Coordinates of C-alpha atoms and ligand atoms in Angstrom, one line a residue:
X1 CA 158.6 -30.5 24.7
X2 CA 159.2 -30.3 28.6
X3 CA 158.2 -27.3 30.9
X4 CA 159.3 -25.9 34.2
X5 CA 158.1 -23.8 36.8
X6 CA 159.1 -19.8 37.1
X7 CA 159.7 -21.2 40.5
X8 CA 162.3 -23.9 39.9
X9 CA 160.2 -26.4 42.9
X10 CA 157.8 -28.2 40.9
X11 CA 158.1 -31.6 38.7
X12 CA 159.3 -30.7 34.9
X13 CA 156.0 -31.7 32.5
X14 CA 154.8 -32.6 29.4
X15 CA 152.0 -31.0 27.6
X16 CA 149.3 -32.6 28.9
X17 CA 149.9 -32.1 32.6
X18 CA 150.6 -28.4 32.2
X19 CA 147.6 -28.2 30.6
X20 CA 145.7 -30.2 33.7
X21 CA 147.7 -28.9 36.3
X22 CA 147.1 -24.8 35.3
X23 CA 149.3 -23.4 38.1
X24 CA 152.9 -25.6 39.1
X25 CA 152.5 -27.0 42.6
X26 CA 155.1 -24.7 43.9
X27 CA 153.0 -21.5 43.2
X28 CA 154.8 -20.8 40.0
X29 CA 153.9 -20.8 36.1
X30 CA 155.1 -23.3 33.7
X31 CA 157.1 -22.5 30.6
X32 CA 158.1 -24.5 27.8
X33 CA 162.0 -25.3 28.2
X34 CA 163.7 -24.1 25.0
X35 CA 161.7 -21.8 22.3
X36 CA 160.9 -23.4 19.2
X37 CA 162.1 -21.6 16.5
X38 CA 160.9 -20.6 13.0
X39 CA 163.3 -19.2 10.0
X40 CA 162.3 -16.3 7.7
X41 CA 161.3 -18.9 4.8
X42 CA 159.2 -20.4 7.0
X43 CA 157.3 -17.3 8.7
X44 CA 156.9 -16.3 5.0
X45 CA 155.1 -19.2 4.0
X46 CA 152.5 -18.4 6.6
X47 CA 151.5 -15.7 3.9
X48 CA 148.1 -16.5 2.7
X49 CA 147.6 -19.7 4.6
X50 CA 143.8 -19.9 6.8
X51 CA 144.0 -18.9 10.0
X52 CA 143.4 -22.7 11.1
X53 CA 146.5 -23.7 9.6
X54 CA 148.9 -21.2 11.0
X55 CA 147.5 -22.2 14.3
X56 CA 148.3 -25.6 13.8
X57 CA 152.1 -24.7 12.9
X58 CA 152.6 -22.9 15.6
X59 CA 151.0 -25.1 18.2
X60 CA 152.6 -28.3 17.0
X61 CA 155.7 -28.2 18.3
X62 CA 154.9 -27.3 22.2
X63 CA 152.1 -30.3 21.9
X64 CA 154.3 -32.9 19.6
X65 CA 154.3 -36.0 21.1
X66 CA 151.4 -35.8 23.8
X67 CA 148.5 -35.1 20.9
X68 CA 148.4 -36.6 17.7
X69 CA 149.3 -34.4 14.4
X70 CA 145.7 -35.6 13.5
X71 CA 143.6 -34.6 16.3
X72 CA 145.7 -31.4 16.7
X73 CA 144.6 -30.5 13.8
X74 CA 140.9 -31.4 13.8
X75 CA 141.0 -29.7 17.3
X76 CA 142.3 -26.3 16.0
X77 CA 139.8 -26.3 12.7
X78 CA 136.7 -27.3 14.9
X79 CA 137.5 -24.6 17.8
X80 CA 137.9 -21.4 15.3
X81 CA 134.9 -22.3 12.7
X82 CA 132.7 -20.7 14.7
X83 CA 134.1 -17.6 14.5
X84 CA 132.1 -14.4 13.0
X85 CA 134.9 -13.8 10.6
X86 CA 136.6 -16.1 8.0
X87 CA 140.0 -14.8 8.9
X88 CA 139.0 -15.9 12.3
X89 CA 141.7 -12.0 13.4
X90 CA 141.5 -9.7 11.0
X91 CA 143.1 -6.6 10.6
X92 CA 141.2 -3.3 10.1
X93 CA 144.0 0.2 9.4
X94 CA 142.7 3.2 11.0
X95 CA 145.5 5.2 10.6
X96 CA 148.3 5.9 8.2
X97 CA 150.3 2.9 9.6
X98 CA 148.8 1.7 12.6
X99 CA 146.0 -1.3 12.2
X100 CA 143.4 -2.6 14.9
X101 CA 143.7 -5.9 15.0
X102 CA 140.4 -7.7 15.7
X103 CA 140.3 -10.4 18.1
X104 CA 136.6 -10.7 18.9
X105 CA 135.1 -12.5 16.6
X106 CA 134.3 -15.6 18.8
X107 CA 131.1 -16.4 20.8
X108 CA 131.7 -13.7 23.7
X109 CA 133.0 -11.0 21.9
X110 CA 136.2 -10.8 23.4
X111 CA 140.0 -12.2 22.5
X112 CA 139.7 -15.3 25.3
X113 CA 137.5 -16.7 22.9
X114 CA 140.8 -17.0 20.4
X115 CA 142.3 -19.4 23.5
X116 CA 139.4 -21.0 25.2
X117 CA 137.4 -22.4 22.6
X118 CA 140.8 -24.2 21.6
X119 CA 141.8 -24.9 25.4
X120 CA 138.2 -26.4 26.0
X121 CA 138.5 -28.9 23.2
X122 CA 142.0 -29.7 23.9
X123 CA 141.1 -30.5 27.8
X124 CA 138.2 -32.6 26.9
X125 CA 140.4 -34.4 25.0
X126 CA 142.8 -35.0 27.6
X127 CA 140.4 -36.0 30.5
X128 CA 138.7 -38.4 28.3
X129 CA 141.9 -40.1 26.5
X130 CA 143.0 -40.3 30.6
X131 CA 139.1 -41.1 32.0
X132 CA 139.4 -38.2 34.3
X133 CA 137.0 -35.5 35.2
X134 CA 138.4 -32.0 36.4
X135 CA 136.8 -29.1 38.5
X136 CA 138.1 -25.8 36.5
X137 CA 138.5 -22.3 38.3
X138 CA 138.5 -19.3 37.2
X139 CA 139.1 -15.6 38.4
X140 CA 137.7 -13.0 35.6
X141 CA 137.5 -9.3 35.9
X142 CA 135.0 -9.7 33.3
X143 CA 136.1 -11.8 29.9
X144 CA 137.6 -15.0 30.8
X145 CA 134.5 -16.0 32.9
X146 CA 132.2 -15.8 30.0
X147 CA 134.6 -16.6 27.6
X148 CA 135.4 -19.7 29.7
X149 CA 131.8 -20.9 30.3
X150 CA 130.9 -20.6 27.0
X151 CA 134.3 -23.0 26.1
X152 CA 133.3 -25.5 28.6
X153 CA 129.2 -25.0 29.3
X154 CA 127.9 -28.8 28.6
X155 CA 131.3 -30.4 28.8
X156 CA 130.2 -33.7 30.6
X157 CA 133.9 -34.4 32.1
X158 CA 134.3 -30.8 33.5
X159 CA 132.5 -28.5 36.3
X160 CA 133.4 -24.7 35.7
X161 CA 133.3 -22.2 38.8
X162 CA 133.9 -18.8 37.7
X163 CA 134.6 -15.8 40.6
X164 CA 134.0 -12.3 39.5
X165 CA 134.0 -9.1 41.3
X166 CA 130.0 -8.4 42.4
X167 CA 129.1 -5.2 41.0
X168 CA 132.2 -4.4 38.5
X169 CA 131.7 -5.9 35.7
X170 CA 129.7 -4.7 32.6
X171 CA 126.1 -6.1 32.5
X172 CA 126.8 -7.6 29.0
X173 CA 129.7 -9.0 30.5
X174 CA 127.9 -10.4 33.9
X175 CA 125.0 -12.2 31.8
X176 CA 127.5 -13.7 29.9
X177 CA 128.5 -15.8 33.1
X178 CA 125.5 -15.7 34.9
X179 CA 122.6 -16.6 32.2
X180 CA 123.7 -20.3 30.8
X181 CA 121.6 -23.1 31.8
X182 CA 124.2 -26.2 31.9
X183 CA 124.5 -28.0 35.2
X184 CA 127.7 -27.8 35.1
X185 CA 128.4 -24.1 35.1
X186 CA 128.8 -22.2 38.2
X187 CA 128.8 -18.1 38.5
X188 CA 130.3 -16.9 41.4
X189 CA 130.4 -13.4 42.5
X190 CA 132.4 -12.2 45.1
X191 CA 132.4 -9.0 47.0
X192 CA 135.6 -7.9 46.5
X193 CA 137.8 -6.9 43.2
X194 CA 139.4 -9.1 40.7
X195 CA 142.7 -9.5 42.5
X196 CA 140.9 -10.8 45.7
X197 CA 139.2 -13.8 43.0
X198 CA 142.4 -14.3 41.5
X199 CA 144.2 -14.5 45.0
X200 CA 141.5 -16.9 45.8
X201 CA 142.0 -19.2 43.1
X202 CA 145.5 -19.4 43.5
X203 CA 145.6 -20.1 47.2
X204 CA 143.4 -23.0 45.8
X205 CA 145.9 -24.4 43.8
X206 CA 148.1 -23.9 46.8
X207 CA 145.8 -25.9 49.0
X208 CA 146.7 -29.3 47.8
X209 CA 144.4 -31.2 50.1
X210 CA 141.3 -29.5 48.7
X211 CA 143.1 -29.3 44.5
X212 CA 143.9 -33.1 44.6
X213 CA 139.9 -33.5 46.2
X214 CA 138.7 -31.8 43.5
X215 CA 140.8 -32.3 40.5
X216 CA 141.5 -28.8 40.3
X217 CA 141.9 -27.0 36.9
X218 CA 142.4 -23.9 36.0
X219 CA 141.6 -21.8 32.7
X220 CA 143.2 -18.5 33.5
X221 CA 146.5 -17.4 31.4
X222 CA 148.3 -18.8 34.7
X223 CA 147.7 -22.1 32.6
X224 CA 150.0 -21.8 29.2
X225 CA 147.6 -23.4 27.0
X226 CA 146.0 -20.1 27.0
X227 CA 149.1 -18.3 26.3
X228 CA 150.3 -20.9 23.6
X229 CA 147.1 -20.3 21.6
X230 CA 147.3 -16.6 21.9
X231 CA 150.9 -16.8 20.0
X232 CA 149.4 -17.4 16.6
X233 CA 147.7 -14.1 16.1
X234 CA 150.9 -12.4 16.2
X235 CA 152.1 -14.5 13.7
X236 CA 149.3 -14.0 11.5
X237 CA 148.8 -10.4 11.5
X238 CA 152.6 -9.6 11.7
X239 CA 152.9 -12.2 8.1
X240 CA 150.0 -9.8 6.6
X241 CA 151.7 -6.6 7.4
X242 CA 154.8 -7.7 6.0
X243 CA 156.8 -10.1 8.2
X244 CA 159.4 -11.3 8.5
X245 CA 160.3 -9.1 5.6
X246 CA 160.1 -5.9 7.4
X247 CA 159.2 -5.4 11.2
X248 CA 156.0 -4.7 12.9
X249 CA 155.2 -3.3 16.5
X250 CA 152.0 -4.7 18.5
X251 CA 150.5 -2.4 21.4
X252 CA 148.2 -4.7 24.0
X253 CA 146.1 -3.3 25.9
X254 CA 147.4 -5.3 29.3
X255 CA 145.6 -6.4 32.3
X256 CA 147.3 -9.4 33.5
X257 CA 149.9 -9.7 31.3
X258 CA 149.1 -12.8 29.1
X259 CA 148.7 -10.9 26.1
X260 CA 151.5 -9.8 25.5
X261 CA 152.9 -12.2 27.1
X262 CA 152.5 -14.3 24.0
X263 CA 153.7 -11.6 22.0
X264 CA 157.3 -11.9 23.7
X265 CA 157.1 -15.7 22.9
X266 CA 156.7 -14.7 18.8
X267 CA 159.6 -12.9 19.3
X268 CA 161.3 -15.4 21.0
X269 CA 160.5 -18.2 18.1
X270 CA 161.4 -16.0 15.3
X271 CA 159.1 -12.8 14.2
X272 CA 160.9 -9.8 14.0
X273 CA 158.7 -7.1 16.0
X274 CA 160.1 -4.1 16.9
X275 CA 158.5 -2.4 19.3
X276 CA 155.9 -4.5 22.0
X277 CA 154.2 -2.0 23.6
X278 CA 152.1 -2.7 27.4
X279 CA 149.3 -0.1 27.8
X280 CA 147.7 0.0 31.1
X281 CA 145.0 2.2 32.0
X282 CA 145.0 4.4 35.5
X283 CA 145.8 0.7 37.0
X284 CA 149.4 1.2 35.9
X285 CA 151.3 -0.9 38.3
X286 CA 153.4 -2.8 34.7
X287 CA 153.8 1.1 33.5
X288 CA 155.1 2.3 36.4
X289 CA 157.4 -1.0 37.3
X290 CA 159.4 -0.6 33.4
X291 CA 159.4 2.9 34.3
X292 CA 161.0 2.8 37.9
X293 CA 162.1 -1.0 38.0
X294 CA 159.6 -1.0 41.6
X295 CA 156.4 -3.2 41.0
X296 CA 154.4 -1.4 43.4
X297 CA 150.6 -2.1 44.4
X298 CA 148.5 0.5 45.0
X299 CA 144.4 0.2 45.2
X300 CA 142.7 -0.7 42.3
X301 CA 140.2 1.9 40.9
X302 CA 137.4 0.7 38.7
X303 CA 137.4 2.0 35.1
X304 CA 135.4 1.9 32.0
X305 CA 137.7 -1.3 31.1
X306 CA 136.7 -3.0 34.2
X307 CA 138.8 -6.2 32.6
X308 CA 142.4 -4.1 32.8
X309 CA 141.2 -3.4 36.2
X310 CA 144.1 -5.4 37.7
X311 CA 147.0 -4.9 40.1
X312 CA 148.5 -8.3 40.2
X313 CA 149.5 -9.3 37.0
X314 CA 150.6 -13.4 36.8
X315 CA 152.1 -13.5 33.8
X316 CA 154.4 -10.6 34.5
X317 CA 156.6 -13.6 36.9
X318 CA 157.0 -15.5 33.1
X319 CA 158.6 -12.3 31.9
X320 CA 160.4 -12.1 35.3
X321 CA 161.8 -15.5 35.0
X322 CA 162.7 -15.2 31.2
X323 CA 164.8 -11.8 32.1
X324 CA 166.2 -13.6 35.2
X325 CA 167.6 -16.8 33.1
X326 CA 165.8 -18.2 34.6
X327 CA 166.4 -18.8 37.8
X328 CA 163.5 -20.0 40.0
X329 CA 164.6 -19.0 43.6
X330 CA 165.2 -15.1 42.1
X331 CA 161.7 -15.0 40.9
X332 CA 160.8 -17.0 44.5
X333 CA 162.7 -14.1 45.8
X334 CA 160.8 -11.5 44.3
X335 CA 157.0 -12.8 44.6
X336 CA 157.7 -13.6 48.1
X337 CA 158.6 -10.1 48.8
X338 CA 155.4 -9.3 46.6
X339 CA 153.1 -11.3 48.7
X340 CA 154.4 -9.7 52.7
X341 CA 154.7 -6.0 51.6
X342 CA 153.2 -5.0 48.7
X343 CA 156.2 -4.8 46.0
X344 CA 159.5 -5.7 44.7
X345 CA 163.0 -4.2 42.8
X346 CA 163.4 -5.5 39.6
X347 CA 167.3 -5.7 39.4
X348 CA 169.7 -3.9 36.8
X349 CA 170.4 -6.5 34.6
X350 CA 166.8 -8.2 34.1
X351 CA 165.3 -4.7 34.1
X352 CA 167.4 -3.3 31.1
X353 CA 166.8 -6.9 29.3
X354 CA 162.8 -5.9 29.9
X355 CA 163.2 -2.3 28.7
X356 CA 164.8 -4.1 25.3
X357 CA 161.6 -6.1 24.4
X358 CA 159.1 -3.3 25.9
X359 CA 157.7 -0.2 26.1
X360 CA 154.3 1.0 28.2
X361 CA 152.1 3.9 28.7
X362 CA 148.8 4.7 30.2
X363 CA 146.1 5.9 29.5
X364 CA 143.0 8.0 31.9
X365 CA 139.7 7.7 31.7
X366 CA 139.0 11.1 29.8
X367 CA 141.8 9.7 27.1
X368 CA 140.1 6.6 26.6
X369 CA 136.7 8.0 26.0
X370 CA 138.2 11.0 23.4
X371 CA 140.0 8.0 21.8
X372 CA 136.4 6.9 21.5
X373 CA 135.0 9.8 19.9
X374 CA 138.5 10.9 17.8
X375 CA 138.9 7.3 16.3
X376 CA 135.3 7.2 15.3
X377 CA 135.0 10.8 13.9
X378 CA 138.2 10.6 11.7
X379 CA 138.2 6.8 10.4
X380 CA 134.5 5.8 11.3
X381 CA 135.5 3.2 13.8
X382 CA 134.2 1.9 16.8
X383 CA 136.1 1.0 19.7
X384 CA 135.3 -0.7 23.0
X385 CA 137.5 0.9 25.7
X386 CA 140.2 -1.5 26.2
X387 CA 141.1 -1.0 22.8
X388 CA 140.9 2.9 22.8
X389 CA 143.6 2.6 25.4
X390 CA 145.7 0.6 23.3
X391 CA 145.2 3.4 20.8
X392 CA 145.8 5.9 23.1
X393 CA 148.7 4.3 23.9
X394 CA 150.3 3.6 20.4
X395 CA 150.0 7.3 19.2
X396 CA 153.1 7.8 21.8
X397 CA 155.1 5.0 20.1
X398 CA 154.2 4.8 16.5
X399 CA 157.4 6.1 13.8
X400 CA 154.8 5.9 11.3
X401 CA 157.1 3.8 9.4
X402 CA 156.7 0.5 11.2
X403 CA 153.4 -0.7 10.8
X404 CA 151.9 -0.7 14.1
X405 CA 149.0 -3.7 15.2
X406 CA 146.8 -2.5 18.0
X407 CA 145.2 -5.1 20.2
X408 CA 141.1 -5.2 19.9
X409 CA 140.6 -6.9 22.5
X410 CA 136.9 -6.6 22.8
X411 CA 133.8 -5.9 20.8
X412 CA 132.1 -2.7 21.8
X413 CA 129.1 -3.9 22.4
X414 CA 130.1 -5.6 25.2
X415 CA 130.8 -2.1 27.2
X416 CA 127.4 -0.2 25.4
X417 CA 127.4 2.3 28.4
X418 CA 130.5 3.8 28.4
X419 CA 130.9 3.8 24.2
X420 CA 127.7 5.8 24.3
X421 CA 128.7 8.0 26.9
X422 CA 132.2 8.6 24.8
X423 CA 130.9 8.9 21.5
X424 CA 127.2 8.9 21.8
X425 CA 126.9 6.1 19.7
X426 CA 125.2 2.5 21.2
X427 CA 126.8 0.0 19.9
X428 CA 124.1 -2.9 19.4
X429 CA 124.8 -6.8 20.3
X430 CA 124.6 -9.4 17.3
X431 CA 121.3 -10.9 17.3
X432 CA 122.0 -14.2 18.5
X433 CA 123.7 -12.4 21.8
X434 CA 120.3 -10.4 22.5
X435 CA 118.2 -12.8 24.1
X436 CA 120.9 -13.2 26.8
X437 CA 119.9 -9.6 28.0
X438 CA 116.6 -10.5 29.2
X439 CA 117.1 -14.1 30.0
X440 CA 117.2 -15.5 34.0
X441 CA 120.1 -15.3 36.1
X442 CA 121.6 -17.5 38.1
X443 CA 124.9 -16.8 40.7
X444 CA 125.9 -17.4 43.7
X445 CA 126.5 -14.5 45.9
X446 CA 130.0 -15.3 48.2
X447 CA 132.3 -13.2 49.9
X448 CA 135.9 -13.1 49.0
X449 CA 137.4 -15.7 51.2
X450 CA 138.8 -19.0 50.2
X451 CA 136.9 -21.2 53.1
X452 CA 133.6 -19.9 51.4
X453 CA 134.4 -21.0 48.1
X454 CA 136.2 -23.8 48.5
X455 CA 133.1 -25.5 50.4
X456 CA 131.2 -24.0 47.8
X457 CA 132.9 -25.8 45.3
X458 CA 133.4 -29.4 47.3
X459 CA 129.4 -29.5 47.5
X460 CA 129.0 -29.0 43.8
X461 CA 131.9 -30.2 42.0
X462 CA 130.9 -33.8 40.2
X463 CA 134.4 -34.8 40.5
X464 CA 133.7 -34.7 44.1
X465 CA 131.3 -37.1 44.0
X466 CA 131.1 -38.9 41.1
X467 CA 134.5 -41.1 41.9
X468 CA 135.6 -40.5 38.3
Ligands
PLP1 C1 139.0 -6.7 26.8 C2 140.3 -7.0 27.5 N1 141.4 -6.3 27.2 C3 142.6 -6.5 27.7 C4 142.7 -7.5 28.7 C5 144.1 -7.7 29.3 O1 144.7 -8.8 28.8 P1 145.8 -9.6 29.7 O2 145.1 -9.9 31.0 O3 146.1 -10.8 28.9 O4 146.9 -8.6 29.8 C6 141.6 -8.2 29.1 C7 141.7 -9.2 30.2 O5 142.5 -10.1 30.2 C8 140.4 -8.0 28.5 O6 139.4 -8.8 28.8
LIG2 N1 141.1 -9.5 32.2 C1 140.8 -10.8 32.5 C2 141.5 -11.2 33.8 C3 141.9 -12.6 33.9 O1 142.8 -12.8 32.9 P1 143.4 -14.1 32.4 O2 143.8 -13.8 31.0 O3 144.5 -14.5 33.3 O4 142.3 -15.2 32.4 C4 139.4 -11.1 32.5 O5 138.7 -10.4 31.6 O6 138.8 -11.9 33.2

């Protein structure tokens, strides 16, 4: 499997690049060239099988040829043993038709975990078979940092600097990134929002003096590992709700897009899903562009799902490229038009292929926390606010005759505060998460500018200065 660049300007690569490189060298986001494709006997047969195993199906064919069958495999069985729950996702109904589907049974408590801890093993694998080291970035608004560090906290080939937004995300959340003891883990809080860490790390990438220096990696769904690994829980849960014998729909509650990103690709290789439905929270820039065809920025406004919190979503220039067949300089077109005022038209064509695929809604802050209270008064569920908005959400969109899967995207503990203040319930951590809360910090206070971080990063970064 070869992938190109939503920008049409970068070398076409093989798995193990795109998994180094995490953003293309001309600004853009790989994609695998053709869609591998699964018939209905097939999906069927995923019936039943552990979730390692379905992994391993669907993975195989973008990896074939650049990891072996063998190690694939022990990769995928190591990365999702730890998990809290033997089916790794599992579904939980909380309605007449409409299921959460739980993805946060990993180390962190939040559905990165499903990706990273795979992603980690896989780069380690890759850096050592080439006797490389890497210096990963990140940008999190509050999940993929700790998700990330926990992936690769210890990892002797890799250094891991994480920006967050100082000050908006949860505590759970911030101790998460800022409480591991490895040498090789860096918290960095910026003062500014998640966009201005994520505009950061990709002006990194675009610095190629300072990303060749430092063996620059990144870990955020810019790099399709993440997204690849994220494809197999829509297989699973859509093959336990009846697939590909009958349709399902799948709302995700959206921040930067990856998500569901990787629910479009299930479509694409075969599961029949009906409805895919983006649901944004008062940061509704995705709602509002299927609605109008403008992707507009406006400010973001923190929320009680400070990770949704999120105004320029990468992976929305995959779809982009996908509805534009793909042609690199109309997605050029549009994100250089994003980046000098502010917003772009999404044309005709590529806008009605969109509005085939997806739906969106949104969701306020007083919705989310009645969503809170509501869910957990009538079925005696708990939900973390991302989720609640994906419930919120779905309610708009559900026939009540397709079975609808709800994204839970994170545990409720990890967002105590604002469950309590919904619902007036606390929800509590799980033991082995509670010593974290009173443990030491450590972070590095820097303000949102790339000069800062980037000489940050060249004095700690071992690839730096190891001359591996
Ligand atoms: C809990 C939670 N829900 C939803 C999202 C949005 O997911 P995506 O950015 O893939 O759209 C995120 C962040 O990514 C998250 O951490
Ligand atoms: N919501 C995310 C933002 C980064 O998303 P990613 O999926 O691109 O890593 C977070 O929690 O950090």
């Amino acid at each position: 499997m070869k992938y190109f660049s939503t920008r049409g300007e970068a070398p076409v690569l093989g798995f193990s690049e795109v998994l180094l490189q995490g953003l293309a060298r001309d600004g853009g986001l790989y994609l695998p060239e053709t869609w591998p494709t699964f018939d209905a006997d097939k999906i069927a047969s995923f019936a039943g099988m552990p979730y390692a195993d379905v992994a391993y199906e669907v993975i195989q064919p973008f990896v074939a040829g650049e990891i072996s069958d063998q190690e694939l495999g022990d990769m995928i069985r190591d990365a999702y043993a730890g998990f809290r729950h033997e089916a790794v996702t599992p579904l939980v109904q909380i309605g007449a038709n409409s299921f959460v589907l739980e993805l946060f049974h990993g180390p962190t408590l939040a559905f990165k975990d499903v990706a990273m801890q795979l992603l980690g093993r896989m780069m380690d694998h890759v850096l050592t078979k080439k006797g490389l080291r890497a210096t990963i970035v990140g940008a999190t608004s509050g999940d993929t940092g700790g998700a990330a560090i926990e992936a690769f906290r210890g990892r002797d080939r890799t250094d891991i600097f994480i920006l967050f937004p100082d000050g908006r995300v949860s505590p759970v959340q911030r101790r998460q990134m800022t409480t591991p003891t490895e040498a090789n883990v860096h918290a960095l809080a910026l003062t500014g929002n998640f966009d201005d860490c994520q505009s950061i790390v990709k002006g990194m990438f675009n610095n190629f003096g300072f990303r060749d220096r430092v063996a620059l990696s990144g870990v955020n769904s810019i790099n399709w590992a993440r997204i690849l690994a994220q494809i197999v829980y829509y297989f699973v849960s859509g093959v336990a709700l009846g697939a590909p014998h009958r349709k399902v729909s799948f709302t995700v509650p959206t921040g930067n897009f990856g998500d569901i990103f990787a629910g479009y690709a299930a479509m694409q290789m075969g599961l029949p899903v009906e409805k895919l439905v983006v649901a944004t929270n008062v940061n509704d820039i995705l709602a509002r562009a299927l609605e109008t065809g403008r992707y507009e920025m406006r400010g973001v406004t923190a929320t009680s799902a400070p990770s949704m919190d999120i105004q320029i979503s990468s992976n929305f220039e995959r779809l982009l490229s996908e509805v534009s067949g793909r042609d690199g300089s109309a997605v050029r077109r549009m994100m250089n038009q994003l980046t000098q005022s502010g917003s772009f038209t999404i044309e005709d064509g590529p806008l009605a292929a969109m509005r085939e695929k997806f739906l969106a809604g949104r969701c306020n802050e007083a919705e989310t926390a009645e969503t809170i209270d509501s869910v957990l008064k009538q079925s005696g569920y708990l939900l973390d606010p991302h989720t609640a908005i994906g419930v919120h959400v779905a309610k708009a969109h559900d026939s009540g005759e397709t079975p609808m899967i709800i994204l839970g995207t994170a545990h409720p503990a990890k967002f105590p505060d604002a469950v309590e203040a919904a619902c007036g319930v606390r929800p509590a951590l799980p033991p082995e998460l509670q010593p974290m809360m009173s443990a030491e910090e450590r972070q590095e206070i820097l303000p949102a500018e790339q000069d800062a971080v980037e000489r940050h990063i060249e004095e700690h970064a071992r690839a730096v200065h190891s001359g591996v």
